[in-house]
Amino acid sequence: MLNIQSHVSLKPYNTFGIDTNARYWVDVSSEDDLQTLLQLTEFIDEPKLILGGGSNVLLCHDFDGLVVKVNIQGIDIIRNEDNHIYVTAGAGVNWHELVMFCVQKGYAGVENLSLIPGTVGAAPMQNIGAYGVELEQLFESLTAIHISTGEKRTFTHSDCAFGYRESVFKRELKGQYIITTVTFQLDKQPTFHTRYGAIQETLAEMGVSDENLSIKAISDAVIRIRRSKLPDPAQIGNAGSFFKNPEISQPQFDTLKVQYPAMPGYPISNDVVKVPAGWLIEQAGWKGYRAGDAGVHAKQALVLVNYGNATGNEILLLAKKVQESVFAMFGITISPEVNIV
Ligand code: FAD
Ligand code: EPU
């Protein structure tokens, strides 16, 4: 049943906690309802904003159109092969709920992505990643509905053109499709990814050794690390990393390293180095900065925060100042990861 409401505050529907309004708002819990909605003549020409958990958006204006909150539920095992299990989840399933389902059943591959906020349907949008694993490593396919034609299409891995925090849905097909289900290929025999960041150290603190290592232990370690590092949106408004980590050329990195010997960098190919934007922002003096209710988190400089009543434009202005000062200091452009609406 579709219940289209008008003049709805979006504050509860974005983790930045920005108080803007939607002209129209609807929660859609099945593919049939979605098809019905897209055929309603009075809404065909309305601009549409698709929302899952609202944990990767910065809302800068009232939305003069229809906000569609995708709430399609369901987790199903669709295929069981010798080495793999295939699981299909509705776009509205909470991402961490899916991770917990897999960890409890012993389906491996997704454990490093524990506790990422948001929904299954938004996960392929930016190829979510954390602690050495990206969604594309376990992605099999997805189904999506074209907003203008209602045509249903299956996207394979190569159709999605995944990159670091990128996919075809953020580029060529931006704003064209609503993702309805995602299918994952999970492993019966786990490959443990423990080399990234503080995972090994945290496992040791938890008393986990190579003998009793498990996907549950990795998931628990990742949850611990994330809770200690990242602000909880229920306490303080944020959308995780505001910027992507920039990729620069090896020669540019080498030159900067002479001036800033402590600058961290991770080679990602022969000639490209990824530099942590959090480090650049901290060096530029922004960590813990606050102007009104907009700020740069005191423990993680890559996270912009709303202390209460900041507007989207106040956060955006701060983001621009941060970008400019990082560029002035290092000659590096940092681009937003968050979707600015
Ligand atoms: P939303 O914010 O609702 O939407 C994000 C984008 O996807 C928007 O453009 C929206 O229009 C579009 N969209 C949403 N659902 C659909 C759909 N069904 N069909 C088509 N388009 C859709 N991300 C990481 O990659 N790694 C992390 O470690 C990480 N940590 C985070 C930590 C915190 C504390 C927070 C707040 C965020 C973090 N994020 C991280 C970002 C965020 O969790 C992910 O981007 C997540 O996938 C967003 O899901 P969502 O449902 O909230 O998407
Ligand atoms: N750093 C600083 N100061 C800071 C923050 C970070 O110097 O204030 C430096 C440190 O050198 C640290 C390095 O940055 O070693 C990396 O920091 P961290 O491990 O916290 O990771 P990140 O690069 O800030 C990325 C992702 C996160 C993901 C973590 C773990 C991006 C844009 N962000 O953060 O994803 O959870 O790694 O894998 O790639 C998100 O996308 O929203 C997100 C939170």
CSV table of C-alpha atoms and ligand atoms in Angstrom, one decimal:
chain,number,residue,atom,x,y,z
A,1,MET,CA,0.0,0.0,0.0
A,2,LEU,CA,1.4,3.4,-1.0
A,3,ASN,CA,0.9,6.2,1.5
A,4,ILE,CA,2.3,9.3,-0.1
A,5,GLN,CA,2.6,12.1,2.4
A,6,SER,CA,3.4,15.8,1.8
A,7,HIS,CA,5.6,18.3,3.6
A,8,VAL,CA,7.7,15.7,5.5
A,9,SER,CA,10.8,16.6,7.5
A,10,LEU,CA,13.8,14.6,6.3
A,11,LYS,CA,15.6,15.0,9.6
A,12,PRO,CA,14.9,11.4,10.8
A,13,TYR,CA,15.9,10.1,7.4
A,14,ASN,CA,19.5,11.3,7.1
A,15,THR,CA,22.3,10.5,9.5
A,16,PHE,CA,23.7,14.1,9.2
A,17,GLY,CA,20.4,15.0,10.9
A,18,ILE,CA,19.8,17.9,8.5
A,19,ASP,CA,16.3,19.4,8.8
A,20,THR,CA,15.0,19.9,5.3
A,21,ASN,CA,11.6,19.1,3.9
A,22,ALA,CA,10.3,16.9,1.1
A,23,ARG,CA,7.4,18.2,-0.9
A,24,TYR,CA,6.2,14.5,-1.1
A,25,TRP,CA,7.5,11.4,0.7
A,26,VAL,CA,6.7,7.7,0.3
A,27,ASP,CA,8.0,4.5,1.9
A,28,VAL,CA,8.0,1.7,-0.6
A,29,SER,CA,8.2,-1.9,0.6
A,30,SER,CA,7.7,-4.0,-2.5
A,31,GLU,CA,8.7,-4.0,-6.1
A,32,ASP,CA,5.0,-4.0,-7.1
A,33,ASP,CA,4.4,-0.9,-5.1
A,34,LEU,CA,7.4,0.7,-6.7
A,35,GLN,CA,6.1,-0.1,-10.2
A,36,THR,CA,2.6,1.3,-9.2
A,37,LEU,CA,4.3,4.5,-7.9
A,38,LEU,CA,6.3,5.1,-11.0
A,39,GLN,CA,3.1,4.9,-13.1
A,40,LEU,CA,1.1,7.4,-11.1
A,41,THR,CA,0.5,10.2,-13.6
A,42,GLU,CA,0.5,13.0,-11.1
A,43,PHE,CA,4.1,12.0,-10.0
A,44,ILE,CA,5.6,11.1,-13.3
A,45,ASP,CA,7.2,14.5,-13.8
A,46,GLU,CA,8.1,15.1,-10.2
A,47,PRO,CA,11.9,15.0,-9.5
A,48,LYS,CA,12.7,12.0,-7.4
A,49,LEU,CA,15.2,11.4,-4.7
A,50,ILE,CA,15.9,7.8,-3.7
A,51,LEU,CA,16.8,7.2,-0.1
A,52,GLY,CA,17.9,4.2,1.8
A,53,GLY,CA,19.2,4.9,5.3
A,54,GLY,CA,20.3,8.4,4.4
A,55,SER,CA,23.9,7.7,5.7
A,56,ASN,CA,25.7,9.0,2.6
A,57,VAL,CA,23.8,12.2,1.7
A,58,LEU,CA,24.1,15.8,2.5
A,59,LEU,CA,20.8,17.6,2.1
A,60,CYS,CA,21.3,21.2,1.2
A,61,HIS,CA,17.8,22.3,0.1
A,62,ASP,CA,14.2,21.4,0.7
A,63,PHE,CA,13.4,18.7,-1.9
A,64,ASP,CA,10.7,20.0,-4.3
A,65,GLY,CA,9.7,16.6,-5.6
A,66,LEU,CA,9.1,13.0,-4.3
A,67,VAL,CA,11.4,11.3,-1.9
A,68,VAL,CA,11.2,7.5,-2.3
A,69,LYS,CA,12.5,5.6,0.8
A,70,VAL,CA,13.3,2.1,-0.5
A,71,ASN,CA,12.2,-0.4,2.2
A,72,ILE,CA,12.1,-3.7,0.3
A,73,GLN,CA,12.9,-6.4,2.8
A,74,GLY,CA,13.9,-10.1,2.6
A,75,ILE,CA,17.0,-12.2,2.7
A,76,ASP,CA,16.9,-15.5,0.7
A,77,ILE,CA,19.5,-18.2,-0.1
A,78,ILE,CA,19.0,-18.7,-3.8
A,79,ARG,CA,21.7,-21.1,-4.7
A,80,ASN,CA,24.0,-23.5,-2.9
A,81,GLU,CA,27.1,-24.7,-4.9
A,82,ASP,CA,30.2,-26.7,-3.8
A,83,ASN,CA,32.2,-23.7,-2.8
A,84,HIS,CA,29.7,-20.8,-2.7
A,85,ILE,CA,26.3,-19.7,-1.3
A,86,TYR,CA,24.3,-17.1,-3.2
A,87,VAL,CA,22.2,-14.8,-1.1
A,88,THR,CA,19.7,-12.3,-2.4
A,89,ALA,CA,18.6,-9.4,-0.2
A,90,GLY,CA,16.0,-6.7,-0.7
A,91,ALA,CA,17.3,-3.2,-1.2
A,92,GLY,CA,15.8,-2.0,2.0
A,93,VAL,CA,17.5,-4.6,4.2
A,94,ASN,CA,19.8,-3.0,6.8
A,95,TRP,CA,23.4,-3.7,5.6
A,96,HIS,CA,24.7,-4.8,9.0
A,97,GLU,CA,21.7,-7.1,9.4
A,98,LEU,CA,22.7,-8.9,6.2
A,99,VAL,CA,26.3,-9.1,7.5
A,100,MET,CA,25.1,-10.6,10.8
A,101,PHE,CA,22.9,-13.1,8.9
A,102,CYS,CA,26.0,-14.3,6.9
A,103,VAL,CA,28.4,-14.3,9.9
A,104,GLN,CA,25.9,-16.4,11.9
A,105,LYS,CA,25.4,-18.9,9.1
A,106,GLY,CA,29.2,-19.1,8.4
A,107,TYR,CA,29.0,-17.6,4.9
A,108,ALA,CA,32.3,-15.8,4.5
A,109,GLY,CA,33.3,-12.7,2.6
A,110,VAL,CA,31.3,-9.9,4.1
A,111,GLU,CA,32.6,-9.9,7.7
A,112,ASN,CA,35.1,-7.0,7.2
A,113,LEU,CA,32.2,-4.8,6.1
A,114,SER,CA,30.5,-5.2,9.5
A,115,LEU,CA,28.7,-2.2,11.0
A,116,ILE,CA,28.6,0.0,7.9
A,117,PRO,CA,25.4,2.0,8.2
A,118,GLY,CA,22.7,2.1,5.5
A,119,THR,CA,20.9,-0.4,3.3
A,120,VAL,CA,21.8,-3.2,0.9
A,121,GLY,CA,20.4,-1.2,-2.1
A,122,ALA,CA,22.8,1.7,-1.6
A,123,ALA,CA,25.8,-0.5,-1.1
A,124,PRO,CA,26.7,-1.0,-4.8
A,125,MET,CA,26.2,2.7,-5.4
A,126,GLN,CA,29.6,3.5,-4.1
A,127,ASN,CA,31.0,0.0,-3.8
A,128,ILE,CA,31.2,0.2,0.0
A,129,GLY,CA,34.5,-0.8,1.5
A,130,ALA,CA,36.3,-1.1,4.8
A,131,TYR,CA,39.2,-2.9,6.4
A,132,GLY,CA,40.6,-4.3,3.2
A,133,VAL,CA,37.4,-5.5,1.5
A,134,GLU,CA,35.1,-3.9,-1.0
A,135,LEU,CA,31.5,-4.9,-1.9
A,136,GLU,CA,32.6,-5.8,-5.5
A,137,GLN,CA,34.6,-8.8,-4.1
A,138,LEU,CA,31.3,-10.5,-3.1
A,139,PHE,CA,28.9,-8.9,-5.5
A,140,GLU,CA,27.2,-11.2,-8.0
A,141,SER,CA,24.4,-9.1,-9.6
A,142,LEU,CA,21.6,-6.7,-8.8
A,143,THR,CA,18.2,-5.9,-10.1
A,144,ALA,CA,17.0,-2.4,-10.7
A,145,ILE,CA,14.0,-0.5,-12.1
A,146,HIS,CA,14.4,2.3,-14.6
A,147,ILE,CA,12.7,5.3,-13.1
A,148,SER,CA,11.2,6.7,-16.3
A,149,THR,CA,10.3,3.5,-18.2
A,150,GLY,CA,9.7,1.0,-15.3
A,151,GLU,CA,11.9,-1.5,-17.2
A,152,LYS,CA,13.5,-4.1,-14.9
A,153,ARG,CA,17.1,-4.9,-15.6
A,154,THR,CA,19.7,-7.2,-14.1
A,155,PHE,CA,23.2,-5.7,-13.8
A,156,THR,CA,26.2,-8.1,-13.7
A,157,HIS,CA,29.5,-7.3,-12.0
A,158,SER,CA,31.0,-5.8,-15.2
A,159,ASP,CA,27.8,-3.7,-15.9
A,160,CYS,CA,28.3,-1.9,-12.6
A,161,ALA,CA,31.8,-0.6,-13.4
A,162,PHE,CA,32.9,-0.6,-9.8
A,163,GLY,CA,35.8,1.5,-8.7
A,164,TYR,CA,37.0,2.9,-5.4
A,165,ARG,CA,33.8,4.4,-3.9
A,166,GLU,CA,32.4,4.4,-7.5
A,167,SER,CA,30.0,2.6,-9.8
A,168,VAL,CA,28.1,3.3,-13.0
A,169,PHE,CA,25.1,4.4,-10.7
A,170,LYS,CA,27.2,7.4,-9.5
A,171,ARG,CA,28.3,8.3,-13.0
A,172,GLU,CA,26.7,7.4,-16.4
A,173,LEU,CA,23.4,6.1,-14.9
A,174,LYS,CA,23.2,8.6,-12.1
A,175,GLY,CA,19.6,9.2,-11.0
A,176,GLN,CA,18.2,6.7,-13.5
A,177,TYR,CA,17.6,3.4,-11.6
A,178,ILE,CA,16.2,2.3,-8.4
A,179,ILE,CA,18.0,-0.8,-7.1
A,180,THR,CA,15.6,-3.4,-5.8
A,181,THR,CA,17.6,-6.5,-4.9
A,182,VAL,CA,21.3,-7.4,-4.7
A,183,THR,CA,22.8,-10.9,-4.9
A,184,PHE,CA,26.0,-11.8,-3.2
A,185,GLN,CA,28.4,-14.7,-3.7
A,186,LEU,CA,29.7,-15.9,-0.4
A,187,ASP,CA,32.3,-18.5,0.4
A,188,LYS,CA,31.9,-21.7,2.3
A,189,GLN,CA,35.7,-21.7,3.0
A,190,PRO,CA,36.7,-18.4,4.5
A,191,THR,CA,39.7,-16.4,3.3
A,192,PHE,CA,40.6,-14.2,6.3
A,193,HIS,CA,41.5,-10.6,5.6
A,194,THR,CA,43.3,-9.4,8.7
A,195,ARG,CA,46.2,-7.3,7.4
A,196,TYR,CA,44.4,-4.0,7.2
A,197,GLY,CA,44.7,-1.4,9.9
A,198,ALA,CA,44.3,-2.4,13.5
A,199,ILE,CA,42.6,-5.8,12.9
A,200,GLN,CA,45.5,-8.0,14.0
A,201,GLU,CA,46.2,-5.9,17.1
A,202,THR,CA,42.5,-5.9,18.0
A,203,LEU,CA,42.2,-9.7,17.5
A,204,ALA,CA,45.2,-10.1,19.8
A,205,GLU,CA,43.6,-7.9,22.5
A,206,MET,CA,40.5,-10.1,22.1
A,207,GLY,CA,42.6,-13.2,22.8
A,208,VAL,CA,42.1,-14.5,19.2
A,209,SER,CA,45.0,-16.4,17.7
A,210,ASP,CA,45.5,-18.1,14.3
A,211,GLU,CA,44.1,-21.3,15.8
A,212,ASN,CA,40.7,-19.8,16.8
A,213,LEU,CA,40.4,-17.2,14.1
A,214,SER,CA,36.9,-17.1,12.6
A,215,ILE,CA,34.8,-14.8,10.5
A,216,LYS,CA,32.8,-14.0,13.7
A,217,ALA,CA,36.1,-12.9,15.4
A,218,ILE,CA,36.9,-10.7,12.5
A,219,SER,CA,33.5,-9.2,12.5
A,220,ASP,CA,33.7,-8.5,16.2
A,221,ALA,CA,37.2,-6.9,15.8
A,222,VAL,CA,35.9,-4.6,13.0
A,223,ILE,CA,32.9,-3.6,15.1
A,224,ARG,CA,35.2,-2.8,18.0
A,225,ILE,CA,37.6,-0.7,15.9
A,226,ARG,CA,34.7,1.2,14.2
A,227,ARG,CA,33.0,1.9,17.5
A,228,SER,CA,36.3,3.4,18.9
A,229,LYS,CA,37.0,5.5,15.8
A,230,LEU,CA,33.9,6.7,14.1
A,231,PRO,CA,31.2,8.9,15.7
A,232,ASP,CA,27.8,7.2,16.1
A,233,PRO,CA,25.2,9.2,14.1
A,234,ALA,CA,22.7,8.6,16.9
A,235,GLN,CA,24.9,10.8,19.1
A,236,ILE,CA,26.3,13.2,16.6
A,237,GLY,CA,25.2,13.8,13.0
A,238,ASN,CA,27.6,12.6,10.3
A,239,ALA,CA,27.9,10.6,7.1
A,240,GLY,CA,31.1,8.8,7.7
A,241,SER,CA,34.1,9.9,5.5
A,242,PHE,CA,33.1,13.1,3.9
A,243,PHE,CA,35.8,13.0,1.3
A,244,LYS,CA,37.4,10.1,-0.7
A,245,ASN,CA,41.1,9.4,-0.1
A,246,PRO,CA,42.8,11.0,-3.1
A,247,GLU,CA,45.0,9.1,-5.5
A,248,ILE,CA,48.1,11.0,-6.7
A,249,SER,CA,51.0,10.1,-9.0
A,250,GLN,CA,54.2,8.5,-7.5
A,251,PRO,CA,56.3,11.6,-8.6
A,252,GLN,CA,53.9,14.0,-6.9
A,253,PHE,CA,54.0,11.8,-3.8
A,254,ASP,CA,57.8,11.6,-3.8
A,255,THR,CA,58.0,15.4,-4.1
A,256,LEU,CA,55.6,16.0,-1.2
A,257,LYS,CA,57.4,13.4,0.9
A,258,VAL,CA,60.5,15.5,0.8
A,259,GLN,CA,58.6,18.4,2.4
A,260,TYR,CA,56.4,16.2,4.6
A,261,PRO,CA,58.4,13.1,5.5
A,262,ALA,CA,55.6,11.8,7.8
A,263,MET,CA,53.0,11.8,5.0
A,264,PRO,CA,51.4,8.3,4.7
A,265,GLY,CA,50.8,6.8,1.3
A,266,TYR,CA,49.6,3.4,0.0
A,267,PRO,CA,50.7,2.3,-3.5
A,268,ILE,CA,47.7,1.1,-5.5
A,269,SER,CA,49.6,0.5,-8.8
A,270,ASN,CA,53.0,1.2,-10.2
A,271,ASP,CA,52.5,4.9,-10.5
A,272,VAL,CA,49.6,5.7,-8.2
A,273,VAL,CA,49.6,6.3,-4.5
A,274,LYS,CA,46.6,6.7,-2.2
A,275,VAL,CA,47.0,9.3,0.5
A,276,PRO,CA,44.7,9.4,3.6
A,277,ALA,CA,42.6,12.6,3.3
A,278,GLY,CA,42.2,12.5,7.1
A,279,TRP,CA,45.9,13.1,7.5
A,280,LEU,CA,45.9,15.9,4.9
A,281,ILE,CA,42.9,17.6,6.7
A,282,GLU,CA,44.5,17.2,10.1
A,283,GLN,CA,47.8,18.7,8.9
A,284,ALA,CA,45.9,21.6,7.5
A,285,GLY,CA,44.7,22.3,11.0
A,286,TRP,CA,41.0,21.4,10.8
A,287,LYS,CA,40.8,18.5,13.2
A,288,GLY,CA,38.3,19.5,16.0
A,289,TYR,CA,37.3,22.7,14.2
A,290,ARG,CA,33.8,24.0,14.9
A,291,ALA,CA,31.8,26.9,13.4
A,292,GLY,CA,28.3,27.0,14.9
A,293,ASP,CA,27.0,23.5,14.7
A,294,ALA,CA,29.2,22.4,11.7
A,295,GLY,CA,32.5,20.8,12.5
A,296,VAL,CA,35.4,18.5,11.7
A,297,HIS,CA,35.4,15.5,14.1
A,298,ALA,CA,37.9,15.7,16.9
A,299,LYS,CA,39.0,12.1,16.5
A,300,GLN,CA,38.7,11.5,12.7
A,301,ALA,CA,39.4,14.6,10.5
A,302,LEU,CA,37.8,12.9,7.5
A,303,VAL,CA,34.4,13.0,9.1
A,304,LEU,CA,32.4,16.3,9.0
A,305,VAL,CA,29.8,16.5,11.8
A,306,ASN,CA,26.6,18.3,12.7
A,307,TYR,CA,26.5,19.1,16.4
A,308,GLY,CA,22.7,19.7,16.2
A,309,ASN,CA,21.2,22.4,14.0
A,310,ALA,CA,23.7,22.9,11.2
A,311,THR,CA,22.2,23.4,7.8
A,312,GLY,CA,23.4,21.4,4.8
A,313,ASN,CA,24.9,24.6,3.3
A,314,GLU,CA,26.9,25.3,6.5
A,315,ILE,CA,28.4,21.8,6.2
A,316,LEU,CA,29.0,22.3,2.5
A,317,LEU,CA,30.7,25.7,3.1
A,318,LEU,CA,33.0,24.0,5.7
A,319,ALA,CA,33.7,21.2,3.2
A,320,LYS,CA,34.7,23.8,0.6
A,321,LYS,CA,37.0,25.6,3.0
A,322,VAL,CA,38.7,22.3,4.0
A,323,GLN,CA,39.1,21.4,0.3
A,324,GLU,CA,40.7,24.8,-0.5
A,325,SER,CA,43.1,24.7,2.4
A,326,VAL,CA,44.2,21.1,1.6
A,327,PHE,CA,44.8,22.2,-2.0
A,328,ALA,CA,46.7,25.3,-1.0
A,329,MET,CA,49.0,23.3,1.3
A,330,PHE,CA,49.6,20.1,-0.7
A,331,GLY,CA,48.3,20.8,-4.2
A,332,ILE,CA,46.0,17.8,-3.8
A,333,THR,CA,42.3,18.0,-4.7
A,334,ILE,CA,40.0,16.0,-2.3
A,335,SER,CA,36.6,15.1,-3.7
A,336,PRO,CA,33.4,14.5,-1.7
A,337,GLU,CA,32.4,10.9,-1.1
A,338,VAL,CA,29.0,12.0,0.2
A,339,ASN,CA,26.2,12.6,-2.3
A,340,ILE,CA,25.3,16.3,-2.2
A,341,VAL,CA,21.6,16.9,-2.9
B,1,FAD,P1,21.7,6.7,1.3
B,1,FAD,O1,22.5,7.7,2.0
B,1,FAD,O2,20.2,6.7,1.5
B,1,FAD,O3,21.9,7.0,-0.3
B,1,FAD,C1,23.2,7.1,-0.8
B,1,FAD,C2,23.1,7.3,-2.3
B,1,FAD,O4,22.6,6.1,-2.9
B,1,FAD,C3,22.2,8.4,-2.7
B,1,FAD,O5,22.7,9.0,-3.9
B,1,FAD,C4,20.8,7.7,-3.0
B,1,FAD,O6,20.0,8.4,-3.9
B,1,FAD,C5,21.3,6.4,-3.6
B,1,FAD,N1,20.4,5.2,-3.2
B,1,FAD,C6,20.1,4.8,-2.0
B,1,FAD,N2,19.4,3.6,-2.1
B,1,FAD,C7,19.2,3.4,-3.4
B,1,FAD,C8,18.5,2.4,-4.2
B,1,FAD,N3,17.9,1.4,-3.6
B,1,FAD,N4,18.5,2.5,-5.6
B,1,FAD,C9,19.2,3.5,-6.2
B,1,FAD,N5,19.9,4.5,-5.5
B,1,FAD,C10,19.9,4.4,-4.2
B,1,FAD,N6,30.8,3.8,3.5
B,1,FAD,C11,31.8,2.9,3.2
B,1,FAD,O7,31.9,2.6,2.0
B,1,FAD,N7,32.6,2.4,4.1
B,1,FAD,C12,32.5,2.7,5.4
B,1,FAD,O8,33.3,2.2,6.2
B,1,FAD,C13,31.5,3.6,5.8
B,1,FAD,N8,31.4,4.0,7.1
B,1,FAD,C14,30.5,4.8,7.5
B,1,FAD,C15,30.4,5.2,8.9
B,1,FAD,C16,29.4,6.1,9.3
B,1,FAD,C17,29.3,6.4,10.8
B,1,FAD,C18,28.5,6.6,8.4
B,1,FAD,C19,27.4,7.5,8.8
B,1,FAD,C20,28.5,6.3,7.0
B,1,FAD,C21,29.6,5.4,6.6
B,1,FAD,N9,29.7,5.0,5.2
B,1,FAD,C22,30.7,4.1,4.8
B,1,FAD,C23,28.8,5.6,4.2
B,1,FAD,C24,27.4,4.8,4.1
B,1,FAD,O9,27.2,4.0,5.2
B,1,FAD,C25,27.4,4.0,2.8
B,1,FAD,O10,27.6,4.8,1.7
B,1,FAD,C26,26.0,3.3,2.7
B,1,FAD,O11,26.1,2.4,1.6
B,1,FAD,C27,24.9,4.3,2.4
B,1,FAD,O12,23.7,3.6,2.5
B,1,FAD,P2,22.3,4.3,2.7
B,1,FAD,O13,21.2,3.3,2.6
B,1,FAD,O14,22.3,5.1,4.0
B,1,FAD,O15,22.3,5.3,1.4
B,2,EPU,N1,44.5,10.0,9.7
B,2,EPU,C1,45.0,11.1,10.3
B,2,EPU,N2,44.2,11.9,11.0
B,2,EPU,C2,42.9,11.7,11.1
B,2,EPU,C3,42.3,10.6,10.5
B,2,EPU,C4,43.1,9.7,9.7
B,2,EPU,O1,46.2,11.3,10.3
B,2,EPU,O2,42.2,12.5,11.8
B,2,EPU,C5,45.4,9.1,8.9
B,2,EPU,C6,46.1,8.1,9.8
B,2,EPU,O3,47.4,8.0,9.2
B,2,EPU,C7,45.5,6.8,9.5
B,2,EPU,C8,45.0,7.0,8.0
B,2,EPU,O4,44.7,8.4,8.0
B,2,EPU,O5,46.4,5.7,9.5
B,2,EPU,C9,43.8,6.2,7.7
B,2,EPU,O6,42.8,6.4,8.6
B,2,EPU,P1,41.6,5.3,8.9
B,2,EPU,O7,42.2,4.0,9.0
B,2,EPU,O8,40.7,5.9,9.9
B,2,EPU,O9,40.8,5.3,7.5
B,2,EPU,P2,40.3,6.4,6.5
B,2,EPU,O10,41.2,6.4,5.3
B,2,EPU,O11,40.1,7.7,7.2
B,2,EPU,C10,38.9,4.7,5.2
B,2,EPU,C11,37.5,4.7,4.6
B,2,EPU,C12,36.5,4.4,5.6
B,2,EPU,C13,36.7,3.0,6.1
B,2,EPU,C14,38.2,3.0,6.7
B,2,EPU,C15,38.6,1.6,7.1
B,2,EPU,C16,37.5,6.3,2.7
B,2,EPU,C17,37.1,7.6,2.2
B,2,EPU,N3,37.2,6.0,4.0
B,2,EPU,O12,38.9,5.8,6.1
B,2,EPU,O13,35.2,4.4,5.1
B,2,EPU,O14,35.8,2.6,7.1
B,2,EPU,O15,39.1,3.4,5.7
B,2,EPU,O16,38.7,0.8,6.0
B,2,EPU,O17,38.0,5.5,2.0
B,2,EPU,C18,33.3,5.9,4.6
B,2,EPU,O18,33.5,5.6,3.4
B,2,EPU,O19,32.4,6.6,5.0
B,2,EPU,C19,34.2,5.3,5.6
B,2,EPU,C20,34.1,5.6,6.9
